[in-house]
Coordinates of C-alpha atoms in Angstrom, one line a residue:
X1 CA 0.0 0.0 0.0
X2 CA 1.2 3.5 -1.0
X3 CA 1.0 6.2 1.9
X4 CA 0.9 9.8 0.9
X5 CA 2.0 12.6 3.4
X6 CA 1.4 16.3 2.9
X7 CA 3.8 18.8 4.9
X8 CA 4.0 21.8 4.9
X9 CA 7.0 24.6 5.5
X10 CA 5.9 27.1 8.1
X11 CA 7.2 29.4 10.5
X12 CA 9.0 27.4 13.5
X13 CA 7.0 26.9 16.2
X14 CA 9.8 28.1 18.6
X15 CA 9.6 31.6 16.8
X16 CA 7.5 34.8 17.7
X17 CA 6.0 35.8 14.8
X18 CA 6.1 39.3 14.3
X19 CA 3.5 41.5 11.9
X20 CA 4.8 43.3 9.2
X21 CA 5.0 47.2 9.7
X22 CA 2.6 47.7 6.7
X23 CA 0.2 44.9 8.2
X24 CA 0.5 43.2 4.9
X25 CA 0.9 39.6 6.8
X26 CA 3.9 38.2 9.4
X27 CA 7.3 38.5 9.1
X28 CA 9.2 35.6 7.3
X29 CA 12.7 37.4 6.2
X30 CA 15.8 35.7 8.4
X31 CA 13.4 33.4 10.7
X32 CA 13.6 30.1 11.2
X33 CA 10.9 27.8 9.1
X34 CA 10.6 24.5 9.9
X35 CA 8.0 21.5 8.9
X36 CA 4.6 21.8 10.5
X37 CA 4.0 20.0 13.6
X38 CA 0.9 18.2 12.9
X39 CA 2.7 17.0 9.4
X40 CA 5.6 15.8 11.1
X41 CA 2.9 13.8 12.9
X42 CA 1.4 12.9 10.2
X43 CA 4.5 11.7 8.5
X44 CA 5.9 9.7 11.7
X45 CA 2.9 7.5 11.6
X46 CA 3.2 6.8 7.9
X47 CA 6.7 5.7 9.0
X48 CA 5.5 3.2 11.5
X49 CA 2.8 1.5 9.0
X50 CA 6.0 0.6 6.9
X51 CA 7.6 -0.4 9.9
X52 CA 4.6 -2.2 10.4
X53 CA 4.4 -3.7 7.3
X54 CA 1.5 -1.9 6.2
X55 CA 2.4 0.1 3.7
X56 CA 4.8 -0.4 1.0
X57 CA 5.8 3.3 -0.1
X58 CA 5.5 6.9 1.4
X59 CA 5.8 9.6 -1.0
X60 CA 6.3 13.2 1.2
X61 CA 4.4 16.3 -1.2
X62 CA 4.8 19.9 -0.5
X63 CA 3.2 23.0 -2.5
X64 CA 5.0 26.4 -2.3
X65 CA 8.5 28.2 -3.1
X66 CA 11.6 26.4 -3.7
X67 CA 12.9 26.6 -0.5
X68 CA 10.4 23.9 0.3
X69 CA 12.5 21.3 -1.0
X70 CA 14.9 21.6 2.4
X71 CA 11.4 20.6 4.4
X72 CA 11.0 17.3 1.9
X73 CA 14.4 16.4 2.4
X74 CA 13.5 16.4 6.1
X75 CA 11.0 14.4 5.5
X76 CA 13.2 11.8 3.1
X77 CA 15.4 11.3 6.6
X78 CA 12.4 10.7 8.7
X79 CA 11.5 8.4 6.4
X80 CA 9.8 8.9 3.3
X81 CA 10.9 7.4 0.2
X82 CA 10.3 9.8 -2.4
X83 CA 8.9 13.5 -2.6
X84 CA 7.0 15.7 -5.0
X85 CA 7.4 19.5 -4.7
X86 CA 4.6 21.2 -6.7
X87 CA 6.3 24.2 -6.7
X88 CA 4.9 28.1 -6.9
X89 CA 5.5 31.7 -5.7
X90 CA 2.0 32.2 -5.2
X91 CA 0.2 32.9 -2.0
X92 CA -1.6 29.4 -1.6
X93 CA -4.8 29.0 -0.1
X94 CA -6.6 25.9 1.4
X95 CA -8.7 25.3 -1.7
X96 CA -6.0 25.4 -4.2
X97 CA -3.3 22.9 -1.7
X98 CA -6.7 20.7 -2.0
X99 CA -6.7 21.1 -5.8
X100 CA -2.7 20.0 -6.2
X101 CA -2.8 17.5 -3.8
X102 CA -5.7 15.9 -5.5
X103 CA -4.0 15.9 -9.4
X104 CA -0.9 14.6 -7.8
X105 CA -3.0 11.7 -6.2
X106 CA -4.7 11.0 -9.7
X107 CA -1.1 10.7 -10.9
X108 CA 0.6 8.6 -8.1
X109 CA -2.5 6.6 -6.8
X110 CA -1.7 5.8 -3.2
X111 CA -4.6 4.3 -0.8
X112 CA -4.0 6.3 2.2
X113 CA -3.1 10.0 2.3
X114 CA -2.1 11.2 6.1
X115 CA -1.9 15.2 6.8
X116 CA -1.6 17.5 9.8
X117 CA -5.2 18.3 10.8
X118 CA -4.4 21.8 10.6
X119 CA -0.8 24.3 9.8
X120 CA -0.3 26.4 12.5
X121 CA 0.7 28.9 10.4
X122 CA -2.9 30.0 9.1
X123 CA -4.7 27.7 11.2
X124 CA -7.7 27.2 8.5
X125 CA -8.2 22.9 9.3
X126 CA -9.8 22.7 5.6
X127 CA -7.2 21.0 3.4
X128 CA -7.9 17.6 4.4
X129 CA -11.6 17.8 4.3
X130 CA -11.5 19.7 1.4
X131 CA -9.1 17.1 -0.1
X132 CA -11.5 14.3 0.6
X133 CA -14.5 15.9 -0.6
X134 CA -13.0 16.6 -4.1
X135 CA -11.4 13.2 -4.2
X136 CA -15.3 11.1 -3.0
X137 CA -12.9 9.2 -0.2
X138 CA -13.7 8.4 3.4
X139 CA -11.8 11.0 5.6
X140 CA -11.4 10.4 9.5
X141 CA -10.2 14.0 11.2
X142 CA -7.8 15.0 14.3
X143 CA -6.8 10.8 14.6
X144 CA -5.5 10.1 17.3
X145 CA -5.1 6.6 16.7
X146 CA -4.9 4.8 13.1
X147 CA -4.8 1.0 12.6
X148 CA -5.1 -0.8 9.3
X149 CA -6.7 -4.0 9.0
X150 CA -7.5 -5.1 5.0
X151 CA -9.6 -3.0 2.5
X152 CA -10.2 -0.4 5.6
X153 CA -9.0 1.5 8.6
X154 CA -10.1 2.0 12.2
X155 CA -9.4 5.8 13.4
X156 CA -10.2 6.9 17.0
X157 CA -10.3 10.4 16.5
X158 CA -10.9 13.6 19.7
X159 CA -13.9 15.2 19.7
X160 CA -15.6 18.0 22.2
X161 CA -17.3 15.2 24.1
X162 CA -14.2 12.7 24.5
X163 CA -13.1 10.1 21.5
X164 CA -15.0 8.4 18.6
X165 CA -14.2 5.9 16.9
X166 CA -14.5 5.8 13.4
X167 CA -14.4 2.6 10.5
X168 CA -13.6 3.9 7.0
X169 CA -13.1 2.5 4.0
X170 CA -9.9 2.7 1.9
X171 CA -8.7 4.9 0.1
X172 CA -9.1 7.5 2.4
X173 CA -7.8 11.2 3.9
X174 CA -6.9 11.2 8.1
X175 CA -5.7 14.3 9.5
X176 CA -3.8 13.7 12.6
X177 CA -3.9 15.4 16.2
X178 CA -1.1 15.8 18.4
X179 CA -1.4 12.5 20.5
X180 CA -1.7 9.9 17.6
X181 CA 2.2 9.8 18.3
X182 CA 5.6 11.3 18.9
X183 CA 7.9 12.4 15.8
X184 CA 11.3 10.5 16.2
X185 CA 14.2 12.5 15.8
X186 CA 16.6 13.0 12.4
X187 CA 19.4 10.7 12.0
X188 CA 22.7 12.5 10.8
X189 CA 23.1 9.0 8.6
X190 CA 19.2 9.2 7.4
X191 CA 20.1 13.1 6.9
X192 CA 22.8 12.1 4.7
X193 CA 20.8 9.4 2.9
X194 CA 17.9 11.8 2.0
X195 CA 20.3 13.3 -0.2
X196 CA 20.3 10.6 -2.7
X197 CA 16.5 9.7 -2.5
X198 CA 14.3 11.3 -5.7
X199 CA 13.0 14.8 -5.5
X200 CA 10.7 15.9 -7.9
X201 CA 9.5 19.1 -9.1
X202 CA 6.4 20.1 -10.3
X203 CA 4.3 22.8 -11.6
X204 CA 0.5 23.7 -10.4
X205 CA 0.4 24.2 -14.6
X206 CA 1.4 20.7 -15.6
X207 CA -1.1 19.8 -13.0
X208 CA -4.1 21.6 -14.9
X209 CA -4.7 23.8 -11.8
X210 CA -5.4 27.7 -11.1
X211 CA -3.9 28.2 -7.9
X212 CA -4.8 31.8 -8.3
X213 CA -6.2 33.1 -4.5
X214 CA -10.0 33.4 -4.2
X215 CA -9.7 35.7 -0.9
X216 CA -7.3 38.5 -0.3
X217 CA -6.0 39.3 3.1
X218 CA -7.5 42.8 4.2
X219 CA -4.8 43.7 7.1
X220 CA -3.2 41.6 9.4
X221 CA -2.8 43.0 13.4
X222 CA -1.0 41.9 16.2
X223 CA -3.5 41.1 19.1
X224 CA -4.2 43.9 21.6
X225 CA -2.3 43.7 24.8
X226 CA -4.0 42.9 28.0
X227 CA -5.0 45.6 30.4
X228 CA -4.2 45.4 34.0
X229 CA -6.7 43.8 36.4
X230 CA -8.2 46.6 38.9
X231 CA -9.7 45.7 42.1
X232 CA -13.7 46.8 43.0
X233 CA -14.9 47.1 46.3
X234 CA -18.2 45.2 45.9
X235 CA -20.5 43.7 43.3
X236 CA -22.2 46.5 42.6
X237 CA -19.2 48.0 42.0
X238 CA -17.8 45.1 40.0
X239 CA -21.6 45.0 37.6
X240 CA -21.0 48.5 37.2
X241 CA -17.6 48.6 35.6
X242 CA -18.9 45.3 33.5
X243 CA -21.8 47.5 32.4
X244 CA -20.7 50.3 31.6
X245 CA -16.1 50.3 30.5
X246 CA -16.6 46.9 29.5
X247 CA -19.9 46.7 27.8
X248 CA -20.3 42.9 28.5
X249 CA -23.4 42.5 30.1

């Protein structure tokens, strides 16, 4: 069985992200970028169904600059086999990742595709559904456990009210949550190897796909700072200032 991961290169998590002056978007130039944690996730379990036995082949995709390629040769050392960069300059949204992801599917045909339930870069948790929905596969969100048994796949996933567990048939989308597992580290060796595993390039063109953006980001603001607490003498007091400087009630 072929297993498909999506990453994604994003600003490290480590980092404090910083608005632009002109409130354009978040600064990028000189900061560390590293793969998205949920993807990392994803791609560590991926791992451990060929470990497993499972599955046969992982192929590691990412959509976006150039630069990209460094995050699919981490990937190569975790453990994928082989990786697809559909490469672009544009500004790509969840619709259009979900557009790319699914031509490079038609073209490489795997029966699982595992991706971080979310980037925490944009935070939008629509790629993978969206994915799923254009594809007409079963898709089992925010996993936090996956097993494999035949034509289909038993996910546990976390939902507001606890877990649920979920029987799907294959192939099928799962976007993973942050206990399904924990990401092993990178080998200097496996570094080294990655290096001679295939990395191709592709275009959102020789897909067939418009990547142009359907929504266009207005202003982007830092969050306002939080006031000091002030202490009331009594409720009345306390009802008053909720009333009438907070407007809350």
């Amino acid at each position: 069985m072929k297993v498909m991961v999506a990453v994604k290169r994003v600003v490290d998590f480590n980092v404090k992200v910083r608005v632009k002056g002109d409130g354009t978007g978040v600064e990028t130039a000189n900061v560390k970028m590293s793969m998205n944690p949920f993807d990392e996730i994803a791609l560590e379990e991926a791992v451990r169904l060929k470990e497993a036995g499972v599955a046969t082949e992982i192929l590691a995709v990412s959509c976006g600059p150039v630069a990209c390629q460094e995050t699919l040769r981490t990937a190569l050392a975790i453990g994928a086999d082989r990786a697809i960069l559909v490469q672009t300059d544009v500004e790509l949204q969840p619709l259009a990742v979900a557009k790319l992801l699914k031509s490079v599917i038609s073209k490489e045909q795997p029966k699982l595709v595992v991706m971080g339930k979310q980037a925490i870069d944009d935070d939008s948790n629509q790629t993978g559904q969206m994915l799923a929905a254009l594809l007409g596969w079963s898709q089992a969100t925010f996993a936090s456990k996956v097993k494999i048994a035949g034509e289909g796949a038993e996910v546990t996933r976390e939902v507001d009210g606890g877990l649920e567990t979920l029987s799907v048939k294959l192939p099928a989308v799962v976007t993973t949550d942050l206990r399904l597992n924990e990401p092993r580290y990178v080998t200097l060796p496996n570094i080294m190897k990655a290096k001679k595993k295939p990395l191709e390039t592709l275009t959102p063109d020789a897909l067939g796909v418009d990547v142009t953006p359907r929504l266009a980001i207005l202003k982007v603001v830092e969050p306002p700072k939080r006031k000091a607490g002030v202490k009331v003498a009594d409720a009345k007091a306390l009802v008053d200032k909720l009333r009438n400087e907070a407007k809350v009630i």
